[in-house]
Amino acid sequence: MAGFANVGEYANADGLGQTWLTGFRKTVASAATTTNAWIDYSYFAGSPPANFYASAPSVAAVVERDKGFRVPNVTPMTQHLKTVNVMTANTASAVNARQRLVLCDYLLYYPFIDTDAIGEEQFMTNYADDPLVPSLPRYTSGLVIAVAQSAASTVGTFTFTYTNQAGVSGRVSQAHSTFVVAGGGQVVSANGTGASYNPYLLLANGDSGVQSIQSVTFTGAGGGLMALVIVKPLFNGYVTQECRAALGAADEFRTVIDSALAPKIIDGAVLNFFAEGTQGSLATSQLVGFIETLWG
C-alpha cells in the first residue's frame, strides 16, 4: 500500500533506498527588489534554469518541469518532502538576505497581462475555451500570485474573475494594487497604495482556492506586464542569517519536526521557492541548498 502507515516505516525509507536528494542554486538579478515584498525565485537564473512565463499572452500554460527542482516519479508509491536545507549570500551586503521562503508546486499561469489596460476586461483562454489549452494539473485548486514580467513605473489597481475551489465560476477577487518595481520576478500584489505586500491575491469572502482565471480588469494603470500564477504551497521556511566563509550557517528544516507534517509531492510536481526579503533588497543574492524527499 502506498504511503507510510507509521513513523517506523517513514524512518526505514532511507535504508530501503527510497529517498532522493536534489540541489539548487538561484541568483537574483541585479535590479533592486523591494524590502518586505516577495520575489519569485523560479524567474531567476541558476539551477534549475529561469522560468520567464514566456508563452502566448493571456493563455493558460503549465510551467515546464525542468524549471523546477528535479524529483522522481514514484507511482504507485507516495512521495513526501523530508528535508529543506538553505543558505544565502549577497555580494552587496552581509545583513540583507534574511527572508521567508515558501516552497510551492507551480501549477498553471497566465502571462503578459497588460497592467496599463485601464477599464478593459482582459479575457484569459482556458481549457473550457480550447481543449488544446491545459487545465489545472495535480490539484483541484490553488492560490494565486502576481509576478512582474517587466519593470513597472506606477501603482496599479486590479481585480480578476475566477472559478473557485468548488467549481463556481464568475467569482470576483478583492481589489489589489501593484507597485513600482525595477524589473521582472517580483511578486506585485499589495493593499491600499501599494505599500502593504501580500504573497497571495485575496479572493472573494468564503473562497479558499482557484481552479482557473477568466479575466483581469485594471482600474488604475500599473505601467508594466505581469503573469498570474496558480501555485500549491507545500512548506514554509526561513533564511535566518547571511552565510559566508567567515560567518553564518545554513538553515535546515525537517518537515516532520518543524511542521508536524511531511508534505506530499505529487508526480509531475514543478517545485520552486518564492520569498519575502525582510531586511533589504535581495538583488544579486544567491539562494543555495537542497531538498530531500522519500517515498513509501
Short mmCIF file of C-alpha atoms in Angstrom, two decimals:
data_model
loop_
_atom_site.label_atom_id
_atom_site.label_comp_id
_atom_site.label_asym_id
_atom_site.label_seq_id
_atom_site.Cartn_x
_atom_site.Cartn_y
_atom_site.Cartn_z
CA MET A 1 0.00 0.00 0.00
CA ALA A 2 1.34 3.45 -0.92
CA GLY A 3 2.29 5.85 1.86
CA PHE A 4 3.55 5.36 5.42
CA ALA A 5 1.45 3.51 7.97
CA ASN A 6 3.59 4.71 10.88
CA VAL A 7 6.73 6.64 11.84
CA GLY A 8 8.81 3.46 11.69
CA GLU A 9 8.06 2.98 8.00
CA TYR A 10 8.93 6.63 7.40
CA ALA A 11 12.28 6.21 9.18
CA ASN A 12 13.07 2.98 7.32
CA ALA A 13 12.69 4.56 3.87
CA ASP A 14 16.34 5.71 3.92
CA GLY A 15 17.62 2.20 4.49
CA LEU A 16 15.46 0.88 1.68
CA GLY A 17 16.88 3.39 -0.78
CA GLN A 18 13.52 5.15 -1.12
CA THR A 19 14.96 8.65 -0.94
CA TRP A 20 16.06 11.41 -3.31
CA LEU A 21 18.37 14.43 -2.85
CA THR A 22 18.35 17.33 -5.29
CA GLY A 23 20.34 20.56 -5.11
CA PHE A 24 19.51 24.06 -6.33
CA ARG A 25 21.27 27.39 -6.82
CA LYS A 26 19.37 30.54 -7.80
CA THR A 27 20.79 34.04 -8.36
CA VAL A 28 18.51 37.08 -8.17
CA ALA A 29 19.00 39.66 -10.95
CA SER A 30 20.79 42.95 -10.29
CA ALA A 31 17.61 45.10 -10.28
CA ALA A 32 16.76 46.18 -6.73
CA THR A 33 13.91 44.32 -5.03
CA THR A 34 11.51 45.88 -2.52
CA THR A 35 12.01 45.29 1.21
CA ASN A 36 9.19 43.19 2.72
CA ALA A 37 7.79 42.42 -0.72
CA TRP A 38 8.08 38.97 -2.34
CA ILE A 39 10.11 37.61 -5.23
CA ASP A 40 9.63 34.52 -7.39
CA TYR A 41 12.88 32.53 -7.41
CA SER A 42 11.71 30.47 -10.38
CA TYR A 43 12.07 33.64 -12.51
CA PHE A 44 15.80 33.99 -11.89
CA ALA A 45 18.89 32.30 -13.32
CA GLY A 46 20.65 29.27 -11.93
CA SER A 47 19.77 25.65 -11.40
CA PRO A 48 17.03 24.92 -12.26
CA PRO A 49 17.02 27.39 -15.19
CA ALA A 50 14.99 30.59 -15.22
CA ASN A 51 11.26 30.46 -15.86
CA PHE A 52 10.12 33.69 -17.54
CA TYR A 53 6.47 32.67 -18.10
CA ALA A 54 7.17 33.21 -21.81
CA SER A 55 4.22 31.82 -23.75
CA ALA A 56 1.14 33.11 -25.58
CA PRO A 57 -0.33 36.17 -23.82
CA SER A 58 -3.34 35.51 -21.57
CA VAL A 59 -3.46 31.80 -22.49
CA ALA A 60 -3.25 29.28 -19.64
CA ALA A 61 0.01 27.31 -19.66
CA VAL A 62 1.88 24.94 -17.38
CA VAL A 63 5.42 25.60 -16.17
CA GLU A 64 7.87 23.20 -17.82
CA ARG A 65 9.02 20.57 -15.39
CA ASP A 66 12.72 21.33 -15.97
CA LYS A 67 12.13 24.79 -14.45
CA GLY A 68 11.53 23.16 -11.06
CA PHE A 69 13.67 21.16 -8.62
CA ARG A 70 14.10 17.67 -10.02
CA VAL A 71 12.24 14.94 -8.12
CA PRO A 72 11.39 11.45 -9.39
CA ASN A 73 8.02 9.95 -10.24
CA VAL A 74 7.25 7.18 -7.75
CA THR A 75 3.73 5.95 -8.59
CA PRO A 76 2.23 3.71 -7.24
CA MET A 77 4.11 4.79 -4.12
CA THR A 78 3.65 8.17 -2.42
CA GLN A 79 6.45 10.77 -2.14
CA HIS A 80 6.90 13.24 0.73
CA LEU A 81 9.18 16.19 1.48
CA LYS A 82 11.67 15.21 4.19
CA THR A 83 14.32 17.95 4.47
CA VAL A 84 14.88 21.51 3.24
CA ASN A 85 18.40 22.93 3.62
CA VAL A 86 19.03 26.54 2.53
CA MET A 87 21.76 29.15 2.75
CA THR A 88 22.25 32.51 1.08
CA ALA A 89 24.85 35.17 0.34
CA ASN A 90 24.73 38.65 -1.15
CA THR A 91 27.60 40.41 -2.90
CA ALA A 92 26.40 43.84 -1.78
CA SER A 93 25.81 43.39 1.95
CA ALA A 94 26.17 40.94 4.80
CA VAL A 95 22.87 41.75 6.51
CA ASN A 96 20.15 41.85 3.88
CA ALA A 97 19.49 38.25 2.86
CA ARG A 98 17.15 37.19 5.65
CA GLN A 99 13.94 36.01 4.10
CA ARG A 100 10.82 33.94 4.48
CA LEU A 101 10.58 31.08 1.97
CA VAL A 102 7.56 29.25 0.59
CA LEU A 103 8.15 26.04 -1.36
CA CYS A 104 5.37 25.63 -3.92
CA ASP A 105 4.24 23.34 -6.68
CA TYR A 106 3.80 25.68 -9.68
CA LEU A 107 0.61 24.61 -11.46
CA LEU A 108 -0.72 26.99 -14.12
CA TYR A 109 -0.03 30.56 -15.28
CA TYR A 110 -1.45 33.33 -17.47
CA PRO A 111 1.35 35.52 -18.93
CA PHE A 112 1.79 39.05 -20.30
CA ILE A 113 -1.22 40.71 -18.72
CA ASP A 114 -1.11 44.43 -19.59
CA THR A 115 -1.27 46.46 -16.38
CA ASP A 116 -1.87 49.65 -18.41
CA ALA A 117 -5.15 48.47 -20.00
CA ILE A 118 -7.41 50.60 -17.81
CA GLY A 119 -11.09 49.68 -17.98
CA GLU A 120 -10.51 46.87 -20.46
CA GLU A 121 -11.54 43.39 -19.33
CA GLN A 122 -8.66 41.18 -20.45
CA PHE A 123 -10.05 37.68 -21.05
CA MET A 124 -7.95 34.59 -20.37
CA THR A 125 -8.06 31.44 -22.54
CA ASN A 126 -8.67 28.19 -20.62
CA TYR A 127 -9.27 24.52 -21.35
CA ALA A 128 -13.01 25.23 -21.44
CA ASP A 129 -12.38 27.62 -24.35
CA ASP A 130 -9.84 25.48 -26.21
CA PRO A 131 -9.20 21.78 -25.44
CA LEU A 132 -5.57 22.22 -26.52
CA VAL A 133 -5.03 24.54 -23.53
CA PRO A 134 -4.07 22.70 -20.32
CA SER A 135 -6.29 22.60 -17.26
CA LEU A 136 -5.04 22.80 -13.67
CA PRO A 137 -2.72 19.82 -13.06
CA ARG A 138 -2.25 17.67 -9.93
CA TYR A 139 -4.63 19.58 -7.61
CA THR A 140 -8.26 20.67 -7.69
CA SER A 141 -7.38 24.29 -6.81
CA GLY A 142 -4.52 26.55 -5.72
CA LEU A 143 -3.62 30.08 -4.63
CA VAL A 144 -2.66 32.92 -6.98
CA ILE A 145 0.47 35.07 -7.05
CA ALA A 146 1.05 38.02 -9.40
CA VAL A 147 4.58 38.08 -10.87
CA ALA A 148 6.02 41.11 -12.67
CA GLN A 149 7.33 40.35 -16.16
CA SER A 150 8.88 43.79 -16.63
CA ALA A 151 9.76 46.91 -14.72
CA ALA A 152 6.69 48.87 -13.60
CA SER A 153 6.52 52.64 -13.23
CA THR A 154 3.48 53.29 -11.05
CA VAL A 155 0.89 51.82 -8.67
CA GLY A 156 -1.88 49.96 -10.50
CA THR A 157 -5.24 48.62 -9.27
CA PHE A 158 -6.97 45.47 -10.50
CA THR A 159 -9.45 42.68 -9.83
CA PHE A 160 -9.81 39.30 -11.53
CA THR A 161 -12.64 36.85 -12.06
CA TYR A 162 -12.12 33.16 -11.48
CA THR A 163 -13.60 29.73 -10.85
CA ASN A 164 -13.28 28.84 -7.17
CA GLN A 165 -12.37 25.60 -5.40
CA ALA A 166 -15.99 24.37 -5.64
CA GLY A 167 -16.18 24.92 -9.39
CA VAL A 168 -18.26 28.11 -9.16
CA SER A 169 -17.30 30.49 -11.96
CA GLY A 170 -17.67 34.25 -12.15
CA ARG A 171 -16.25 34.90 -8.70
CA VAL A 172 -14.62 38.34 -8.33
CA SER A 173 -11.46 38.86 -6.30
CA GLN A 174 -10.87 41.63 -3.84
CA ALA A 175 -9.15 44.73 -5.25
CA HIS A 176 -5.35 44.61 -5.42
CA SER A 177 -2.61 47.11 -6.04
CA THR A 178 0.59 46.60 -7.98
CA PHE A 179 3.62 48.74 -7.12
CA VAL A 180 6.75 50.23 -8.69
CA VAL A 181 9.41 47.60 -9.42
CA ALA A 182 12.79 47.79 -11.13
CA GLY A 183 12.49 44.50 -13.01
CA GLY A 184 10.69 41.22 -13.52
CA GLY A 185 10.42 38.44 -10.96
CA GLN A 186 8.91 40.45 -8.11
CA VAL A 187 5.51 39.47 -6.72
CA VAL A 188 3.47 42.62 -7.31
CA SER A 189 0.41 42.28 -5.09
CA ALA A 190 -0.30 44.77 -2.34
CA ASN A 191 -3.05 46.55 -0.44
CA GLY A 192 -4.06 50.20 -0.44
CA THR A 193 -1.46 52.44 -2.07
CA GLY A 194 0.87 49.57 -2.90
CA ALA A 195 2.88 49.54 0.31
CA SER A 196 1.43 46.59 2.26
CA TYR A 197 2.60 43.47 0.46
CA ASN A 198 0.73 40.19 0.02
CA PRO A 199 2.15 36.83 -1.03
CA TYR A 200 -1.19 35.65 -2.47
CA LEU A 201 -4.01 37.51 -4.17
CA LEU A 202 -7.08 37.90 -1.97
CA LEU A 203 -10.18 36.05 -3.11
CA ALA A 204 -13.87 36.71 -2.53
CA ASN A 205 -15.02 36.04 1.02
CA GLY A 206 -15.52 32.34 1.66
CA ASP A 207 -13.28 31.13 -1.17
CA SER A 208 -10.13 29.14 -0.43
CA GLY A 209 -8.75 28.36 -3.87
CA VAL A 210 -8.80 28.93 -7.62
CA GLN A 211 -9.26 26.40 -10.42
CA SER A 212 -8.90 28.85 -13.33
CA ILE A 213 -8.87 32.59 -14.06
CA GLN A 214 -11.34 34.05 -16.55
CA SER A 215 -10.41 37.74 -16.79
CA VAL A 216 -8.41 40.62 -15.33
CA THR A 217 -9.52 44.27 -15.17
CA PHE A 218 -7.32 47.23 -14.24
CA THR A 219 -8.90 50.43 -12.94
CA GLY A 220 -5.53 52.12 -12.34
CA ALA A 221 -2.53 51.78 -14.66
CA GLY A 222 0.46 49.79 -13.38
CA GLY A 223 2.97 50.64 -16.11
CA GLY A 224 4.15 47.11 -16.94
CA LEU A 225 3.36 43.45 -17.58
CA MET A 226 2.58 40.64 -15.16
CA ALA A 227 1.67 36.96 -15.02
CA LEU A 228 -0.93 35.42 -12.73
CA VAL A 229 0.35 32.10 -11.41
CA ILE A 230 -1.65 29.41 -9.60
CA VAL A 231 0.51 27.60 -7.04
CA LYS A 232 0.08 25.00 -4.31
CA PRO A 233 2.07 26.00 -1.19
CA LEU A 234 3.77 22.99 0.39
CA PHE A 235 6.21 24.23 3.05
CA ASN A 236 7.21 27.46 4.84
CA GLY A 237 10.78 28.07 5.97
CA TYR A 238 13.20 30.89 6.77
CA VAL A 239 16.71 32.04 5.98
CA THR A 240 17.77 33.42 9.33
CA GLN A 241 21.25 34.79 8.57
CA GLU A 242 23.80 35.58 5.89
CA CYS A 243 26.06 32.62 5.13
CA ARG A 244 29.66 33.43 4.17
CA ALA A 245 33.12 31.97 4.69
CA ALA A 246 33.67 33.77 7.99
CA LEU A 247 30.13 33.89 9.40
CA GLY A 248 26.66 32.43 9.24
CA ALA A 249 25.30 28.95 8.76
CA ALA A 250 22.75 27.11 6.69
CA ASP A 251 19.17 26.64 7.89
CA GLU A 252 17.82 23.09 7.90
CA PHE A 253 14.20 22.06 8.30
CA ARG A 254 12.99 18.53 9.00
CA THR A 255 9.38 18.58 7.93
CA VAL A 256 8.00 16.05 10.43
CA ILE A 257 9.65 18.03 13.25
CA ASP A 258 9.39 21.64 12.10
CA SER A 259 5.90 21.49 10.63
CA ALA A 260 4.46 18.29 12.17
CA LEU A 261 3.81 17.20 8.60
CA ALA A 262 5.73 15.78 5.65
CA PRO A 263 4.02 17.43 2.66
CA LYS A 264 3.03 15.11 -0.17
CA ILE A 265 4.72 15.69 -3.55
CA ILE A 266 2.63 14.53 -6.49
CA ASP A 267 4.27 13.04 -9.59
CA GLY A 268 5.00 15.77 -12.14
CA ALA A 269 5.46 18.48 -9.50
CA VAL A 270 7.26 21.69 -10.51
CA LEU A 271 8.88 22.78 -7.24
CA ASN A 272 10.42 26.17 -6.56
CA PHE A 273 10.50 28.95 -3.97
CA PHE A 274 9.10 32.40 -3.68
CA ALA A 275 10.33 34.56 -0.85
CA GLU A 276 9.91 37.72 1.22
CA GLY A 277 13.11 39.72 1.70
CA THR A 278 12.71 41.24 5.15
CA GLN A 279 15.99 43.15 5.59
CA GLY A 280 16.53 44.92 2.27
CA SER A 281 16.96 44.28 -1.43
CA LEU A 282 17.73 40.72 -2.49
CA ALA A 283 19.37 41.91 -5.73
CA THR A 284 22.38 39.74 -6.75
CA SER A 285 21.85 37.41 -3.77
CA GLN A 286 22.17 33.66 -4.17
CA LEU A 287 19.94 31.01 -2.63
CA VAL A 288 21.69 27.65 -2.43
CA GLY A 289 20.67 24.36 -0.86
CA PHE A 290 18.95 21.05 -1.34
CA ILE A 291 15.67 19.31 -0.72
CA GLU A 292 15.34 15.66 0.23
CA THR A 293 12.29 13.52 -0.45
CA LEU A 294 11.37 9.97 0.44
CA TRP A 295 8.60 7.61 -0.52
CA GLY A 296 6.72 4.57 0.66
#
